[in-house]
Structure formats: structure tokens, C-alpha cells
């Protein structure tokens, strides 16, 4: 592997950008490669190396990099101007498309990032219910804003402790933590805080503690409890939205949230996100109602053009692309199981459709606690081994590997060979 230019750029970056990166997950030892360009299933770095990409920019690039239809849509919009600060027909079309994919969404607001989407969704839930408390699941990530930057406390009913300096305890005092996949724990917290919980926010499939799947019936039980107690269920589908199906995890697993947050895939690689819900909830948002939310960049025409192009490709022929993604994901997951079995390695493969992760862990990974028992150092040796063989996965045990529609069968075979060698060497 050639790596001198990335190393030099990293030294330069560290002088002007904290840790040399614009988002912490991008930094790893000894230094990350710097990307020069990307095409289809591959990233090309500044040193002339290329990698089959299973990070896909942490999820968005489901159609692969530099998709010609998305690039054309962006070029076309560029000629017409990049920002107006007025309504456009394209943003209405985008809202119609998203709403038609999600039966639980009548109306939605376009925002700019997943962080913004969940922040506003929580405000809307509180404004709508007149209640304050928020239940979140340990290991679920909902962006970098104050209310949700809380992970595991010392027990199911502990008040949230901030994960970052700079977040006042008063802010997270209203964030209650429960373990994922444990319906009794949720029931207990809801009972103990009866009448005070505005919302339960969850990733229907956890994608920020590696991949953790909901137990059979779990999502339906969460839905039942929240409905019975008049609690808003926020499905954070920033990762799963348009990845598992056009209607996301709600379509895939068969449940309906009250508020849904979306991001990543819906922008076709550009900056956009959304939150949406039924009319009864969304009609309380300014200028209709008293819940305020706003942004200069919301509905940016370039992002909308890219997102619309991506969503139309995904929806084509009744969403047939999802069959291909499902098959590619299944092949990787099944072969990985065989590889670890044959190698006699203690590891778990968790995955659904085109998202998966390998945990170096003796026991099944069903929640944050079990995920944290994984051998993270071995994972990083595996990740480095893959990179040396031309395969890039996100540099953390607690991220997700994603497959795109641009990954060919040859790509997958090449990847599996690299995985087999890297697991054995790790
Ligand atoms: N929710 C989930 C489920 C996420 O995975 C992420 C980002 N990985 C976010 C929210 C925050 O999105 P963003 O980084 O666009 O602010």
C-alpha cells in the first residue's frame, strides 16, 4: 500500500482541524487515507490505492458513488441556481414521494442533517404532548445534539448522564435510558414515569453499536406500549430509511411510528434530512402552530434534485433494487458465517438486508451491553487487514457495513476472500 500523501495531508489537517477530521469517526490510527475520488463501489485515495467501499459515507451511497443520473440531475439544477430561499416545485415533489413511501407520514419538513431531524422531532413530540421526558435506548445514536448524547447509565431507570462535556446535566435529566430488545425495561420506565414521557426515540435496527436486530415482535411491542400510554414513538430511520425498503424499517418489519426521522440515503449523497408525521402532529409546526423550527438551507435545490433522482431510481419497477440489495447482503452475511465457523473464530455476524457487522464476540450481540463485550482491538486488526487487501469498512466495531447496488458479484467475491484472510490474520 502506498500511503505517503495521506500521511502528509493528515499532518497538515491536524494543524487546522481538530484531530485532522471534520467528524470524529473518520480518525483512526495511525492516520486515515484521504480520498481523491470515488466511483461505483470504489474509493480511490490520494496515494493511488483503491478500496471496495462498505462504509458508503456511513450509509447514504446506496446506489454507489458518482451515479450518472444523480450527477446529471445536480448539473441540471446548478445551471438554474443553487439557492432561492423561496418554495420550489421540486421540494413538493420530494415531500410527496417520501410521504407516499411512508404510510405514517402525511406531512414532512426537509432539514439538513440527521441531527437536526431528531432534534426537531423531539421538540415536536414535546410540543404536541405537553410532556418533557424522553426515553432513549442505550447504544442508539440520534445525532450530536444535547438531549440524545447519552448512552448507558448504571441501570434501566437511571437518569441520563451526558456523554460529552458542555452538556448541562439539567438537559439530559429528562432523557431516560433503557436497554434495547428488553420490553420489560421499557415497560418499567414508562410506568415509573407515567404521564410524563413525551416520546420514545429508537433506531428500529440499531446501526450505531454495530448492527443489532430487533427481536421478533419487539418493535410491535414498543409500538403497543407507547400507544397505550399516549407516548410519541419516534422511529429514527436516518440509517434504515430507504435502505431496508422504500418505506424503511416500518415497511420491512410492519409497524407505524408517530414521527419518523430520515436522512442519509434520501439526499443521494447531498445534504438533506427530514422529519415527518401525520397531519394531527405536523399541523402544530410554525407557521401553522406554535412549535418553531426553521432553517436557511432547508429544501436546498441541489440536495432536493439529487435526493429526488436517488429516490426515483430506488422506487423504479416497484423497488426491484431492494431484491438485489437483499441478495448481496445475504450472500456476504452467509459466507461470513461460514468463514468464521471454518476458521474456528468466536465471532457473531449480525445483519439485515444490505447492512451487517461482524463482532469478535463469544455471545450473541442483542443490545449495547453485549456489543461492548466485543474484542475491539481484534476488530481494528481485521479492519486494517481488509484495507491492506483493498476493502474499506468503517474503522469501528460499533459502525455498520453497508452494501450498495453498485457492488457486483465479483466485488463481493473479492471482498469475501479479503475477509477470510483478514479474519485469520487478525
Ligand atoms: N440518527 C441516526 C440513526 C444516525 O445514524 C445518525 C448519523 N450516523 C444521525 C441520526 C445523525 O445524522 P447526521 O450525522 O446527519 O447529523
mmCIF file with all atom_site columns, N, CA and C and ligand atoms in Angstrom, residues 113-116 118 141-143 203 208 236 238-239 264, ligand 1:
data_model
loop_
_atom_site.group_PDB
_atom_site.id
_atom_site.type_symbol
_atom_site.label_atom_id
_atom_site.label_alt_id
_atom_site.label_comp_id
_atom_site.label_asym_id
_atom_site.label_entity_id
_atom_site.label_seq_id
_atom_site.pdbx_PDB_ins_code
_atom_site.Cartn_x
_atom_site.Cartn_y
_atom_site.Cartn_z
_atom_site.occupancy
_atom_site.B_iso_or_equiv
_atom_site.pdbx_formal_charge
_atom_site.auth_seq_id
_atom_site.auth_comp_id
_atom_site.auth_asym_id
_atom_site.auth_atom_id
_atom_site.pdbx_PDB_model_num
ATOM   1  N N  . UNK A 1 113 ? -29.704 17.731 8.258  1.00 0.00 ? 113 UNK A N  1
ATOM   2  C CA . UNK A 1 113 ? -28.896 16.615 8.763  1.00 0.00 ? 113 UNK A CA 1
ATOM   3  C C  . UNK A 1 113 ? -29.762 15.766 9.682  1.00 0.00 ? 113 UNK A C  1
ATOM   4  N N  . UNK A 1 114 ? -29.282 14.567 9.932  1.00 0.00 ? 114 UNK A N  1
ATOM   5  C CA . UNK A 1 114 ? -29.992 13.669 10.845 1.00 0.00 ? 114 UNK A CA 1
ATOM   6  C C  . UNK A 1 114 ? -30.090 14.280 12.234 1.00 0.00 ? 114 UNK A C  1
ATOM   7  N N  . UNK A 1 115 ? -29.038 14.976 12.631 1.00 0.00 ? 115 UNK A N  1
ATOM   8  C CA . UNK A 1 115 ? -29.026 15.633 13.945 1.00 0.00 ? 115 UNK A CA 1
ATOM   9  C C  . UNK A 1 115 ? -30.172 16.633 14.057 1.00 0.00 ? 115 UNK A C  1
ATOM   10 N N  . UNK A 1 116 ? -30.313 17.444 13.024 1.00 0.00 ? 116 UNK A N  1
ATOM   11 C CA . UNK A 1 116 ? -31.412 18.420 13.015 1.00 0.00 ? 116 UNK A CA 1
ATOM   12 C C  . UNK A 1 116 ? -32.769 17.725 13.041 1.00 0.00 ? 116 UNK A C  1
ATOM   13 N N  . UNK A 1 118 ? -33.692 14.781 14.280 1.00 0.00 ? 118 UNK A N  1
ATOM   14 C CA . UNK A 1 118 ? -34.105 14.217 15.581 1.00 0.00 ? 118 UNK A CA 1
ATOM   15 C C  . UNK A 1 118 ? -34.318 15.331 16.605 1.00 0.00 ? 118 UNK A C  1
ATOM   16 N N  . UNK A 1 141 ? -27.819 5.933  18.473 1.00 0.00 ? 141 UNK A N  1
ATOM   17 C CA . UNK A 1 141 ? -27.284 7.275  18.234 1.00 0.00 ? 141 UNK A CA 1
ATOM   18 C C  . UNK A 1 141 ? -28.315 8.057  17.429 1.00 0.00 ? 141 UNK A C  1
ATOM   19 N N  . UNK A 1 142 ? -28.544 9.277  17.859 1.00 0.00 ? 142 UNK A N  1
ATOM   20 C CA . UNK A 1 142 ? -29.531 10.090 17.140 1.00 0.00 ? 142 UNK A CA 1
ATOM   21 C C  . UNK A 1 142 ? -28.968 11.452 16.756 1.00 0.00 ? 142 UNK A C  1
ATOM   22 N N  . UNK A 1 143 ? -27.649 11.539 16.632 1.00 0.00 ? 143 UNK A N  1
ATOM   23 C CA . UNK A 1 143 ? -27.049 12.812 16.285 1.00 0.00 ? 143 UNK A CA 1
ATOM   24 C C  . UNK A 1 143 ? -26.321 13.392 17.481 1.00 0.00 ? 143 UNK A C  1
ATOM   25 N N  . UNK A 1 203 ? -33.770 3.671  17.124 1.00 0.00 ? 203 UNK A N  1
ATOM   26 C CA . UNK A 1 203 ? -33.379 3.159  15.814 1.00 0.00 ? 203 UNK A CA 1
ATOM   27 C C  . UNK A 1 203 ? -34.053 1.794  15.722 1.00 0.00 ? 203 UNK A C  1
ATOM   28 N N  . UNK A 1 208 ? -25.703 1.865  15.230 1.00 0.00 ? 208 UNK A N  1
ATOM   29 C CA . UNK A 1 208 ? -24.623 2.648  15.820 1.00 0.00 ? 208 UNK A CA 1
ATOM   30 C C  . UNK A 1 208 ? -23.977 1.961  17.014 1.00 0.00 ? 208 UNK A C  1
ATOM   31 N N  . UNK A 1 236 ? -36.262 6.633  14.421 1.00 0.00 ? 236 UNK A N  1
ATOM   32 C CA . UNK A 1 236 ? -35.128 7.301  13.782 1.00 0.00 ? 236 UNK A CA 1
ATOM   33 C C  . UNK A 1 236 ? -34.640 6.385  12.658 1.00 0.00 ? 236 UNK A C  1
ATOM   34 N N  . UNK A 1 238 ? -32.830 7.349  10.092 1.00 0.00 ? 238 UNK A N  1
ATOM   35 C CA . UNK A 1 238 ? -31.754 8.036  9.342  1.00 0.00 ? 238 UNK A CA 1
ATOM   36 C C  . UNK A 1 238 ? -30.896 6.995  8.605  1.00 0.00 ? 238 UNK A C  1
ATOM   37 N N  . UNK A 1 239 ? -30.683 5.839  9.223  1.00 0.00 ? 239 UNK A N  1
ATOM   38 C CA . UNK A 1 239 ? -29.941 4.773  8.534  1.00 0.00 ? 239 UNK A CA 1
ATOM   39 C C  . UNK A 1 239 ? -30.882 3.858  7.748  1.00 0.00 ? 239 UNK A C  1
ATOM   40 N N  . UNK A 1 264 ? -29.439 10.677 5.359  1.00 0.00 ? 264 UNK A N  1
ATOM   41 C CA . UNK A 1 264 ? -28.550 9.828  4.554  1.00 0.00 ? 264 UNK A CA 1
ATOM   42 C C  . UNK A 1 264 ? -29.040 9.531  3.138  1.00 0.00 ? 264 UNK A C  1
HETATM 43 N N1 . LIG B 2 .   ? -29.685 9.158  13.579 1.00 0.00 ? 1   LIG B N1 1
HETATM 44 C C1 . LIG B 2 .   ? -29.029 8.047  13.228 1.00 0.00 ? 1   LIG B C1 1
HETATM 45 C C2 . LIG B 2 .   ? -29.714 6.723  13.379 1.00 0.00 ? 1   LIG B C2 1
HETATM 46 C C3 . LIG B 2 .   ? -27.742 8.131  12.697 1.00 0.00 ? 1   LIG B C3 1
HETATM 47 O O1 . LIG B 2 .   ? -27.100 7.013  12.338 1.00 0.00 ? 1   LIG B O1 1
HETATM 48 C C4 . LIG B 2 .   ? -27.153 9.404  12.541 1.00 0.00 ? 1   LIG B C4 1
HETATM 49 C C5 . LIG B 2 .   ? -25.756 9.576  11.951 1.00 0.00 ? 1   LIG B C5 1
HETATM 50 N N2 . LIG B 2 .   ? -24.994 8.481  11.787 1.00 0.00 ? 1   LIG B N2 1
HETATM 51 C C6 . LIG B 2 .   ? -27.873 10.527 12.941 1.00 0.00 ? 1   LIG B C6 1
HETATM 52 C C7 . LIG B 2 .   ? -29.147 10.380 13.452 1.00 0.00 ? 1   LIG B C7 1
HETATM 53 C C8 . LIG B 2 .   ? -27.286 11.890 12.808 1.00 0.00 ? 1   LIG B C8 1
HETATM 54 O O2 . LIG B 2 .   ? -27.231 12.240 11.480 1.00 0.00 ? 1   LIG B O2 1
HETATM 55 P P1 . LIG B 2 .   ? -26.218 13.372 10.947 1.00 0.00 ? 1   LIG B P1 1
HETATM 56 O O3 . LIG B 2 .   ? -24.830 12.818 11.125 1.00 0.00 ? 1   LIG B O3 1
HETATM 57 O O4 . LIG B 2 .   ? -26.623 13.562 9.523  1.00 0.00 ? 1   LIG B O4 1
HETATM 58 O O5 . LIG B 2 .   ? -26.446 14.587 11.765 1.00 0.00 ? 1   LIG B O5 1
#
